[in-house]
Coordinates of C-alpha atoms in Angstrom, one line a residue:
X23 CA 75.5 -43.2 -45.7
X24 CA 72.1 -43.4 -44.4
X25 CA 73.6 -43.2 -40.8
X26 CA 75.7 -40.5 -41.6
X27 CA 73.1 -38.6 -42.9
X28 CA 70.6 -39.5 -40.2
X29 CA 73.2 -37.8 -37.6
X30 CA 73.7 -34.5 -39.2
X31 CA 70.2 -34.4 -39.6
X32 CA 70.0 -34.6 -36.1
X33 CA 72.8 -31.8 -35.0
X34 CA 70.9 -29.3 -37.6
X35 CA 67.8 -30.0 -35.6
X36 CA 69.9 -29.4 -32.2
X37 CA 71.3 -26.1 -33.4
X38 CA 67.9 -24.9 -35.5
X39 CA 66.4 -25.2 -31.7
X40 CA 68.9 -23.3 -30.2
X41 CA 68.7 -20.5 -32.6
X42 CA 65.3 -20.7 -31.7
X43 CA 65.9 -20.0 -28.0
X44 CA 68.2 -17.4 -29.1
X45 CA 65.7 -16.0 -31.2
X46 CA 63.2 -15.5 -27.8
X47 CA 65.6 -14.4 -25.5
X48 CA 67.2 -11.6 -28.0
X49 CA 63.4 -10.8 -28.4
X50 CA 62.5 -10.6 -24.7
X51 CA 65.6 -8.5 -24.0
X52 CA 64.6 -5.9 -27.2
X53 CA 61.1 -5.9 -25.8
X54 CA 62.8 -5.2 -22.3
X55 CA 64.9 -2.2 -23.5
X56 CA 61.8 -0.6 -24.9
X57 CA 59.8 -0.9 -22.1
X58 CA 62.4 1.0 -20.2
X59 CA 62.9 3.4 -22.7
X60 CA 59.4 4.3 -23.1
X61 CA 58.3 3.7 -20.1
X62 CA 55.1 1.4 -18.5
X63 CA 52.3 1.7 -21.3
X64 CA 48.5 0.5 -20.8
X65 CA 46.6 0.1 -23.9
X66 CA 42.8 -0.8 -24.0
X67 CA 40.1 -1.4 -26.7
X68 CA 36.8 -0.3 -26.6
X69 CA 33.9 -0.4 -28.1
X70 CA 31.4 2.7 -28.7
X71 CA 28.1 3.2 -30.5
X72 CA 27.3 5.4 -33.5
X73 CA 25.2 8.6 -31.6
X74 CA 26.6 8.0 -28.5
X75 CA 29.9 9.3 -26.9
X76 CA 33.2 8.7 -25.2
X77 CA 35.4 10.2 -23.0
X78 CA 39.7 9.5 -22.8
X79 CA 41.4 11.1 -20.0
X80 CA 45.7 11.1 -19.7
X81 CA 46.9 11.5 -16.3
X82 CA 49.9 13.6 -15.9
X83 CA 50.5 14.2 -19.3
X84 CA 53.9 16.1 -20.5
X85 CA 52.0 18.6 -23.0
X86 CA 48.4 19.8 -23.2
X87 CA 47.6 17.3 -27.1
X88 CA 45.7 13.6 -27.5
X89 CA 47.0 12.7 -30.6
X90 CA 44.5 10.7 -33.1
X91 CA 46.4 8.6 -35.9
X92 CA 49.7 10.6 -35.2
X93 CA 48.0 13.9 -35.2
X94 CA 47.3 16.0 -32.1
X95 CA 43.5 16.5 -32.0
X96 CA 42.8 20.1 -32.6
X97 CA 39.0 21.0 -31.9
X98 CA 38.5 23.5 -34.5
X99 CA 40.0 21.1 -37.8
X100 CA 37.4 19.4 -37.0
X101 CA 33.9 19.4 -39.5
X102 CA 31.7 20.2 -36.2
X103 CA 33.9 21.3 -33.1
X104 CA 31.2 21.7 -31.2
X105 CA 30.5 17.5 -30.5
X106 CA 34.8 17.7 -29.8
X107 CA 36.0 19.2 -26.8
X108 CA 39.3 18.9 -24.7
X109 CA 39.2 19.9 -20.8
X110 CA 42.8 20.4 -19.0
X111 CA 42.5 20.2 -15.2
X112 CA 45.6 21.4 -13.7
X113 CA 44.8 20.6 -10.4
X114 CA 43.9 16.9 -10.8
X115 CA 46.4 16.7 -13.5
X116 CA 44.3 15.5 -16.2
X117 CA 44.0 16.0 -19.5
X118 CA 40.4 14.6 -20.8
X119 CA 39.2 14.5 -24.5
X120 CA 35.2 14.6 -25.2
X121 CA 33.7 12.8 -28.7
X122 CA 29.8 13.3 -28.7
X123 CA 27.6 12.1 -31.4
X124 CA 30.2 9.4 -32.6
X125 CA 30.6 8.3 -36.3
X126 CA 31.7 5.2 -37.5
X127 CA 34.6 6.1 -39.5
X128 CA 35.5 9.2 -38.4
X129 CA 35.8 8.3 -34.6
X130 CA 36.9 4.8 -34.9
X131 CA 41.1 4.5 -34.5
X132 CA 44.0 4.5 -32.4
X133 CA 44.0 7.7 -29.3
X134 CA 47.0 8.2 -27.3
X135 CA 48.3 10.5 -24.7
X136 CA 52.3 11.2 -24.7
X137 CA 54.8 11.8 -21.9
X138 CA 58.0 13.6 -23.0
X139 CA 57.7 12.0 -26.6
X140 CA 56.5 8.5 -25.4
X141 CA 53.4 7.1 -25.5
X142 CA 52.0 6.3 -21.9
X143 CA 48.3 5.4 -22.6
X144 CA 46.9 3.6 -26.2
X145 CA 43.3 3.5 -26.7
X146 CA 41.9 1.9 -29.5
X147 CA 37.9 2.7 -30.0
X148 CA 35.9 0.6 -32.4
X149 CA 32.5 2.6 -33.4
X150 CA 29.7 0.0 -34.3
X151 CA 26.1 0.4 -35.6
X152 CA 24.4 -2.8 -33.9
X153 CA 24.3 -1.0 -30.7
X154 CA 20.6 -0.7 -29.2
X155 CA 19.1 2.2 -30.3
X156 CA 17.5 5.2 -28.0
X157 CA 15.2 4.2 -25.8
X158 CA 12.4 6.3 -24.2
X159 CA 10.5 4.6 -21.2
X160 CA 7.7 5.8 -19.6
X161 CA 7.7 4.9 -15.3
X162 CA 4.3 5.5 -13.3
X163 CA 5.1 7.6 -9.9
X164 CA 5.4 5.2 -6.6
X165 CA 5.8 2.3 -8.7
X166 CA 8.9 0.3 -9.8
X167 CA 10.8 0.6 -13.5
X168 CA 13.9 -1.2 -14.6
X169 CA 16.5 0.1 -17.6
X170 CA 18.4 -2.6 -19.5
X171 CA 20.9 -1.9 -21.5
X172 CA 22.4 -5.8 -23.3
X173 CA 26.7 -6.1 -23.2
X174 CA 27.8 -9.6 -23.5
X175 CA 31.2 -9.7 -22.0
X176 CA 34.4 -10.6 -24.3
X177 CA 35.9 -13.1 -22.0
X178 CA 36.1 -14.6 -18.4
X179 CA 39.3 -11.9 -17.9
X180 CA 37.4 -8.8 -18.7
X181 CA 38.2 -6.7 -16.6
X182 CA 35.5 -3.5 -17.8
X183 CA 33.0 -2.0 -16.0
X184 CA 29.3 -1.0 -16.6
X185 CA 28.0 1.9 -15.6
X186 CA 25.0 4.4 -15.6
X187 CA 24.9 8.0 -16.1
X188 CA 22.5 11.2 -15.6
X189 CA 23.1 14.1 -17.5
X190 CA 23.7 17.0 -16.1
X191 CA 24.2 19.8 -18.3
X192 CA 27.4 19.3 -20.5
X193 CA 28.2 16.6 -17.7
X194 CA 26.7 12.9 -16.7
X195 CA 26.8 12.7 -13.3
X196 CA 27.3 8.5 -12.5
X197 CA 24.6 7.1 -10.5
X198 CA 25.9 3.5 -10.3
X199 CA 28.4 1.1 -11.3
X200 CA 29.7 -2.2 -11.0
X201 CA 32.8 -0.5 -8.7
X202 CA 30.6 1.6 -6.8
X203 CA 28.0 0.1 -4.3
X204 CA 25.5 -1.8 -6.4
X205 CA 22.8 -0.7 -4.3
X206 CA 22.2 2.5 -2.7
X207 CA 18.6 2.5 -1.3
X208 CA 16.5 3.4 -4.7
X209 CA 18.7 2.4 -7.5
X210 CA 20.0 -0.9 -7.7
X211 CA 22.3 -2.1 -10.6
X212 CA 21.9 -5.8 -11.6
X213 CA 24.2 -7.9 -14.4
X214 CA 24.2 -11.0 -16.6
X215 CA 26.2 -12.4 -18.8
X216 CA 24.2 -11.0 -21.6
X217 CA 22.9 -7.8 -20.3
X218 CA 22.7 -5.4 -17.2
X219 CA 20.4 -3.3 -15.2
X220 CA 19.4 -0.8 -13.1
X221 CA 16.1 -0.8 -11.0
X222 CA 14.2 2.7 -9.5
X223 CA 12.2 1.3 -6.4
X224 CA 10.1 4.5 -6.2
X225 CA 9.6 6.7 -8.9
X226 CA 9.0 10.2 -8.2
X227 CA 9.0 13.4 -11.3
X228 CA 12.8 14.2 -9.8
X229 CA 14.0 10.7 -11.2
X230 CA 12.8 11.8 -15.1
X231 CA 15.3 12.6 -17.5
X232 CA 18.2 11.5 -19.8
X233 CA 20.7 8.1 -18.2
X234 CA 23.4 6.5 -20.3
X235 CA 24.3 3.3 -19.6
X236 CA 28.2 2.1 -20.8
X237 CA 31.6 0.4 -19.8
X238 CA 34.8 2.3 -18.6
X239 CA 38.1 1.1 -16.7
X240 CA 38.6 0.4 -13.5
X241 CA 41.5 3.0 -13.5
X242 CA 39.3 5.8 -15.2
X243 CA 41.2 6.3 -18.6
X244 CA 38.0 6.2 -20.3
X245 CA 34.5 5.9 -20.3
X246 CA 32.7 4.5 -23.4
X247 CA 28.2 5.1 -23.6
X248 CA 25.9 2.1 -25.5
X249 CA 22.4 3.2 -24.9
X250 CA 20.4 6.6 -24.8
X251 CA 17.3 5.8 -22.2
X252 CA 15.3 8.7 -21.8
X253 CA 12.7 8.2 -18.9
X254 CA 9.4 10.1 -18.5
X255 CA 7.5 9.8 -15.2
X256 CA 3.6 9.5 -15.6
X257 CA 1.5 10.2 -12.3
X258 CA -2.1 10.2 -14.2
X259 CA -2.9 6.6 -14.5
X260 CA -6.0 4.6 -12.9
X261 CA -5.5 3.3 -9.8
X262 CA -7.8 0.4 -7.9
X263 CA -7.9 -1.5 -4.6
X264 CA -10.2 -4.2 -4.6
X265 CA -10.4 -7.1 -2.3
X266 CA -12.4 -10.0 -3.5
X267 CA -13.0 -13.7 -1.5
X268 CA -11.1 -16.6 -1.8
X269 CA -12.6 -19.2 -3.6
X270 CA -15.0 -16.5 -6.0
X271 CA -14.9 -15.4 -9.2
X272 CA -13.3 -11.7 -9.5
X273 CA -14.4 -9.6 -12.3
X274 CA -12.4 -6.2 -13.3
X275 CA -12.5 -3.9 -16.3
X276 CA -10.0 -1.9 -18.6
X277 CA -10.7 1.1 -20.3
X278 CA -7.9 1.7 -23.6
X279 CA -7.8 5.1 -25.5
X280 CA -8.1 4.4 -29.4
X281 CA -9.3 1.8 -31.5
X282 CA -5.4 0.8 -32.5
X283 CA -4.5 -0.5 -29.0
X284 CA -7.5 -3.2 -28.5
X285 CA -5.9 -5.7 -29.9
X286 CA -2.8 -5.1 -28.3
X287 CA -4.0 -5.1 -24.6
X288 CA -3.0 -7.4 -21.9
X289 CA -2.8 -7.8 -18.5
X290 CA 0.8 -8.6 -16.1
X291 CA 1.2 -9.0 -12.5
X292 CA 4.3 -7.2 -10.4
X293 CA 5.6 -4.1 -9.1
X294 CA 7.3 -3.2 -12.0
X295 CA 5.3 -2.9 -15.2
X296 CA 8.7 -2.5 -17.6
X297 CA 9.5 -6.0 -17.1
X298 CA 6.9 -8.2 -16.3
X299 CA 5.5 -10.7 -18.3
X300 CA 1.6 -10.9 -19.6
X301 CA -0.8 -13.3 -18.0
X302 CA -3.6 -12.8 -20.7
X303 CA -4.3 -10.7 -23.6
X304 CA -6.4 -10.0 -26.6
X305 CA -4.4 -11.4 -28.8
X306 CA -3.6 -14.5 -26.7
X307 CA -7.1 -14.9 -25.2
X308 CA -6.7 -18.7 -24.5
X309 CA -3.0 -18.3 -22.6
X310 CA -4.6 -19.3 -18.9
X311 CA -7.9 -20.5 -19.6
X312 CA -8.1 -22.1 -16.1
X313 CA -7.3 -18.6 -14.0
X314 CA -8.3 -15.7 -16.4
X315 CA -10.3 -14.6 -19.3
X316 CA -10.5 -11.7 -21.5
X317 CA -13.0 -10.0 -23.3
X318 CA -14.3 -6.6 -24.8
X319 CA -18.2 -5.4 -23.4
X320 CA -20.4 -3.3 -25.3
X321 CA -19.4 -0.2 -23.7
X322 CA -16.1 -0.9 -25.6
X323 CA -14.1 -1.9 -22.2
X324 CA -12.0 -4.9 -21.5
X325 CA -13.2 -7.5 -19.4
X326 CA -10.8 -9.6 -17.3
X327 CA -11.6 -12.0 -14.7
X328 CA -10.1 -13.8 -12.4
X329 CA -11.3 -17.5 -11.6
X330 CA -11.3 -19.2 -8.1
X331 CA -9.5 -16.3 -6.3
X332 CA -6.9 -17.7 -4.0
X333 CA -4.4 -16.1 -1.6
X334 CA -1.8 -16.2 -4.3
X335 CA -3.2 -14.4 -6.5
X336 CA -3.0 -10.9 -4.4
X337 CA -0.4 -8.4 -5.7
X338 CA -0.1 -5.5 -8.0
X339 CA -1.6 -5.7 -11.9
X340 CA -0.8 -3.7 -14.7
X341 CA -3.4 -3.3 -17.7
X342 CA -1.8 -2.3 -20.5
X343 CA -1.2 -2.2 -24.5
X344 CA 2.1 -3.8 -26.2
X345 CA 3.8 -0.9 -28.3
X346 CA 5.2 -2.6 -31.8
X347 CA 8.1 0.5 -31.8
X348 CA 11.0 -0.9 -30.2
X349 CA 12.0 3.0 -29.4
X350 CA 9.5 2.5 -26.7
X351 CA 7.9 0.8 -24.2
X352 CA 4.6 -0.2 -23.3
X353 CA 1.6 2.1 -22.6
X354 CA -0.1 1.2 -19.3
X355 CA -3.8 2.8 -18.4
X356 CA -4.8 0.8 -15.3
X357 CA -2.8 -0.6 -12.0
X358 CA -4.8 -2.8 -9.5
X359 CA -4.1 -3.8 -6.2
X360 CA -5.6 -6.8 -5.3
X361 CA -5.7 -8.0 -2.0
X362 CA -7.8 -11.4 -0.9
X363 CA -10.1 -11.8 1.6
X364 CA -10.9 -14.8 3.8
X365 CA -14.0 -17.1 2.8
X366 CA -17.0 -15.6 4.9
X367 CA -18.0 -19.3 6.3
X368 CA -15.5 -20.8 8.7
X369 CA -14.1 -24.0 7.9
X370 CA -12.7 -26.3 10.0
X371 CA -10.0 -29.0 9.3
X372 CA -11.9 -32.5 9.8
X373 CA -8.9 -34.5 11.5
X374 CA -5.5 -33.7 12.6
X375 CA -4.1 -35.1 9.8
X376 CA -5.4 -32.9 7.5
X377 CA -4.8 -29.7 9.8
X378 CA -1.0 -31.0 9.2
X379 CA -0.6 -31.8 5.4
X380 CA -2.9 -28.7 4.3
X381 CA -1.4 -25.6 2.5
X382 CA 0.4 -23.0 3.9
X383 CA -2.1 -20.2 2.9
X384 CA -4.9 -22.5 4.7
X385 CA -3.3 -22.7 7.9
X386 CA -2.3 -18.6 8.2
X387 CA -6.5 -18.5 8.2
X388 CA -6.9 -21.0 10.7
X389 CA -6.6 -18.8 13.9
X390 CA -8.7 -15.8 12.0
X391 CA -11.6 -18.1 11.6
X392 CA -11.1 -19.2 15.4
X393 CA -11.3 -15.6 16.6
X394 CA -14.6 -14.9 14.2
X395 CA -16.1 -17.7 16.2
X396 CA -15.4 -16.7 19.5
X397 CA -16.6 -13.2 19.0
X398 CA -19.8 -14.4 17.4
X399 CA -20.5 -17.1 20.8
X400 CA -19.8 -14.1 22.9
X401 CA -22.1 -11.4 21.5
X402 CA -25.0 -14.1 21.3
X403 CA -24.3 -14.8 24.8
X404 CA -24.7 -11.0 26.1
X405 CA -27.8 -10.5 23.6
X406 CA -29.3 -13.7 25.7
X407 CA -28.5 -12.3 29.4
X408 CA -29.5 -8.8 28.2
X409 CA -32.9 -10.2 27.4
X410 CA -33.5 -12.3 30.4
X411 CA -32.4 -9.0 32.3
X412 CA -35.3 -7.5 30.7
X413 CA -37.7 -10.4 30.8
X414 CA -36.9 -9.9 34.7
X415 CA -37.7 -6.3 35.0
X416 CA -41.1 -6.7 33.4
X417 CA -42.3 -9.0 35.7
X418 CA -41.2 -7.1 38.8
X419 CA -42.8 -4.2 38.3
X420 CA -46.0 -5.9 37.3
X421 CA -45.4 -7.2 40.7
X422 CA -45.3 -4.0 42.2
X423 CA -48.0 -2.6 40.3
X424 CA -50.3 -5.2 41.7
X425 CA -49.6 -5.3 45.0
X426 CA -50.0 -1.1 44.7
X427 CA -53.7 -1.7 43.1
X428 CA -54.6 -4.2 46.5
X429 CA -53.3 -1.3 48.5
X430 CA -55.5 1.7 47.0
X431 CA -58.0 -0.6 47.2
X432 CA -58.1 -1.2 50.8
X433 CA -57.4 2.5 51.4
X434 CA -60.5 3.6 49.6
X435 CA -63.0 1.5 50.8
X436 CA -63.1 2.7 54.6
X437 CA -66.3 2.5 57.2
X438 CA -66.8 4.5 60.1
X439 CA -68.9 4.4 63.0
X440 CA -69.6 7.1 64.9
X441 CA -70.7 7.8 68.4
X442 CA -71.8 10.7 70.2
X443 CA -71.7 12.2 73.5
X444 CA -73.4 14.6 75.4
X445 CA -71.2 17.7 76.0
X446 CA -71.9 20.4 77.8
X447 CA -73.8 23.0 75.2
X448 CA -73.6 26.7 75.5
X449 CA -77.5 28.3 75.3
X450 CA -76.3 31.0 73.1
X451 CA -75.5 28.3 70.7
X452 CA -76.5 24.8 69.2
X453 CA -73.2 23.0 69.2
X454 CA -72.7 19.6 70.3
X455 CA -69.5 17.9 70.1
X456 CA -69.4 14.4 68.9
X457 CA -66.4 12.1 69.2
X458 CA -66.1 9.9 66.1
X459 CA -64.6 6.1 66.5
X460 CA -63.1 5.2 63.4
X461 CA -62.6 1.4 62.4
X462 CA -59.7 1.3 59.9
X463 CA -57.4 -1.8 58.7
X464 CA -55.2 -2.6 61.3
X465 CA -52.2 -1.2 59.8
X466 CA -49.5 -0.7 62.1
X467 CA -47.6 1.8 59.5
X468 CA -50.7 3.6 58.8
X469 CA -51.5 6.8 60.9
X470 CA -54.9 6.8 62.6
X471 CA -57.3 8.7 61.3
X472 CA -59.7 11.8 63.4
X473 CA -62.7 13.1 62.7
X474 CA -64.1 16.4 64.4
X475 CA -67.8 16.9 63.8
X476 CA -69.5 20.0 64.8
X477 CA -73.3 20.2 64.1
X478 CA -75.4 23.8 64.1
X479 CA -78.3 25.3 63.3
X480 CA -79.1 24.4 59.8
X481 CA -82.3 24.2 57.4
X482 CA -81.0 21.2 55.9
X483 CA -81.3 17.9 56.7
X484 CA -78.2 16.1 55.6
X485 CA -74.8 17.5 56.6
X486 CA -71.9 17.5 54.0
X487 CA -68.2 16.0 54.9
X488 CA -65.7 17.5 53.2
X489 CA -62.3 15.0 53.0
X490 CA -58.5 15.8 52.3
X491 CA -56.4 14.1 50.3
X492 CA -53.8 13.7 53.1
X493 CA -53.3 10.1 54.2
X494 CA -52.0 10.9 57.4
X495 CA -55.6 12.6 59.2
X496 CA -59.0 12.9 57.9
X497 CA -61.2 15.7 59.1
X498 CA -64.7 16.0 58.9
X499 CA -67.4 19.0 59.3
X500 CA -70.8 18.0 60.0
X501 CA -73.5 20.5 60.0
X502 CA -77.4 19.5 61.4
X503 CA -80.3 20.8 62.4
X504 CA -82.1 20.4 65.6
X505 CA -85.2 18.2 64.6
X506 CA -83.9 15.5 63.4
X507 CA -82.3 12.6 65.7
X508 CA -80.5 10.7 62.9
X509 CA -78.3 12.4 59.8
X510 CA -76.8 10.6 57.0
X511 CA -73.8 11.8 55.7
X512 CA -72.2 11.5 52.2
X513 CA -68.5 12.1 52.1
X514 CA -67.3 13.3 48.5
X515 CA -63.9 12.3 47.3
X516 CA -61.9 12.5 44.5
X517 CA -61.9 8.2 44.7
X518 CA -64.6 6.1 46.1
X519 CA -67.1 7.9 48.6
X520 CA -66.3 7.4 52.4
X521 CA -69.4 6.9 54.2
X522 CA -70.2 7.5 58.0
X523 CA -73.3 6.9 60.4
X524 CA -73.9 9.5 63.0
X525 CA -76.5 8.8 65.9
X526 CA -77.9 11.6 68.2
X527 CA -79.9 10.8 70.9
X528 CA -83.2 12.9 71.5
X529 CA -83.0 15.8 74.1
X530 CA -84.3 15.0 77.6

């Protein structure tokens, strides 16, 4: 019995697995001859936020209706047509349905777009409330600003893509996606597993306004907002470029606006104050007590300072105050650009050893120090030979000043004897003519020097010679009287007084 039993226990197993089979096949072929019937159908399920908005477009469809739980959306049943809109392009071939302002239970459901009574796209939207809120972001012109927007992706086969919008009117005109180029110059778009991004290098007033970021197909049969960012562009905050000294204490200050933010003040380093992290604040004095401190003055400003500068601490710093509203971001006053200076005293690497194992930052100063060095050598070397230039030219021309005293000297001081001759008189007058012999420094490049003496009738006793200044000849006018034999004559000059002895013998 028990082996009787056992084997029709086994042939209802056999046949229980062949039904089975039967069972899948009968299914595959049923799901087979619907297919064909209805044709190829895409369905996708996505997810929306309450107060944002969707878009479902049908390509090719056979009538100008979206249907919505079996019933062909018609704008004006609805509570508030205006947020519901339908747009049929005929010359893309599209039929595209609008939901703004989306509500959980209204909006939430099953869409679908139909092709000669089938069904040729299914969309299934699922309106949630834990989506992040509106945002509104304030950027500072030139600088950096990222928006984040946080979608954790469903699975590894995903196949969805983020996006980010502008609005434009009625329209928002994409600016990047994860299809598109991820980059294009001044917007980059950056994703996680948890969240994505997209970056504005350089802010300017045309970049405010009001982006969307969201997910939508690859094919474009819908396109589904998470986040509201609205960015404002501030050009009126403080700027600063200061340069302090490696190796010295640098002390900045902050100025905040009310009373309510100076607890709430800090300070970050980057280019992009929306994302990066605080270094020190009022509330957290003691979070780098090595580097920086914090503290409010008297004139009701915040302190910060910077210990032992080094070459890695140059950059771009943000002071600021942390908003508690998560519907905004942080409120920045202050942006310093710090860049570091070289220590003023060169210093030198004692062996080679430690010219090889020392820091990168130390050896980029190396060759700057060398160059301050030379400089300095040279310019003391050309003060030195400008001096002794100097030096020299002083003492030649005290030279030449000298040797020009000896020479006036000699020129002054000159003694002439004269000699006269008998020439033949004229009886109406009294003239004698006496030839003067002068005995002057033998001077080869001198000119010799004449003297013409004419004596008349005179009263006086004493004749005067007049002298020129002229170096060249020296003429002299002697005027005498008959009675006496012997005249001495005084020769004014400007300089020393040239004297000459004239001798007349007595009349026969």
């Amino acid at each position: 019995m028990k082996r009787g039993t056992d084997k029709n226990y086994r042939s209802s197993k056999v046949s229980l697995r062949i039904s089975a089979s039967k069972m899948n096949a009968i299914r595959s072929c049923l799901l087979l001859l619907l297919l064909l019937i209805t044709g190829c159908e895409a369905t996708y399920t996505v997810r929306g936020c309450t107060g944002g908005w969707f878009e479902f477009t049908c390509k090719n469809p056979g009538t100008n209706e979206i249907y919505k739980s079996k019933e062909a959306i018609n704008p004006e049943m609805w509570e508030k047509p205006s947020r519901v809109s339908l747009n049929h392009d005929e010359r893309n071939k599209t039929l595209r349905l609008t939901v703004k302002k989306l509500e959980q239970r209204k909006d939430s459901g099953w869409y679908w777009c139909k092709r000669n009574f089938s069904s040729i796209v299914n969309l299934n939207l699922s309106v949630e409330r834990d989506c992040q809120g509106a945002f509104i972001q304030t950027a500072y012109r030139t600088a950096k600003t990222t928006i984040t927007c946080d979608y954790k992706m469903k699975n590894k086969d995903d196949t969805s893509v983020v996006f980010f919008c502008k609005e434009n009117g009625s329209m928002c005109d994409e600016v990047l996606s994860t299809k598109s180029s991820q980059s294009n110059g001044i917007f980059t778009l950056k994703e996680t597993t948890s969240n994505f991004s997209m970056s504005i290098s350089d802010v300017s007033s045309q970049h405010a306004g009001v982006y969307w970021c969201g997910v939508k197909s690859s094919d474009g049969s819908y396109r589904a907002t998470l986040r509201k960012i609205q960015l404002k562009v501030n050009a009126s905050i403080t700027n600063f470029t200061r340069s302090p000294t490696v190796g010295k204490d640098f002390e900045y200050w902050c100025q905040y606006h009310n009373k309510s933010q100076k607890k709430q003040i800090f300070i970050c380093k980057g280019k992009d104050p929306s994302i990066c992290e605080p270094l020190v604040s009022m509330s957290k004095p003691d979070m780098n007590p090595q580097k920086f401190s914090i503290k409010e003055t008297k004139e009701k400003k915040i302190n910060i300072i910077v210990k032992k500068v080094t070459r890695e601490d140059a950059g771009t710093y943000w002071c600021g105050a942390q908003n508690n509203a998560k519907s905004r971001s942080n409120t920045f006053f202050h942006k310093l650009q710090m860049t570091v200076e070289p220590p003023t005293t060169p210093t030198f690497p004692a062996t080679s050893t430690q010219a090889t194992t020392a820091p990168a930052g130390r050896q980029a100063g190396g060759p700057q120090i060398v160059i301050t060095g030379i400089v300095c050598v040279t310019v003391l070397l050309l003060l030195f030979v400008l001096i002794l230039i100097l030096i020299f030219k002083r003492h030649s021309k005290n030279k030449r000043n000298a040797a020009a005293t000896a020479q006036h000297i000699k020129e002054d001081y000159i003694y002439e004897e004269i000699q006269e001759r008998p020439q033949t008189s004229d009886p109406g007058h009294a003239i004698n003519s006496i030839y003067v012999t002068a005995n002057l420094p033998q001077n080869p490049s001198a000119s010799p020097h004449y003297s013409t003496i004419s004596f008349q009738n005179c009263s006086g006793g004493e004749a005067l010679i007049t002298r020129p200044s002229s170096a060249a000849c020296e003429y002299s006018t002697v005027t005498y009287s008959q009675s006496p034999t012997c005249s001495s004559v005084n020769q004014p000059s400007s300089d020393d007084p040239l004297y000459s002895t004239v001798c007349k013998p007595r009349e026969q």
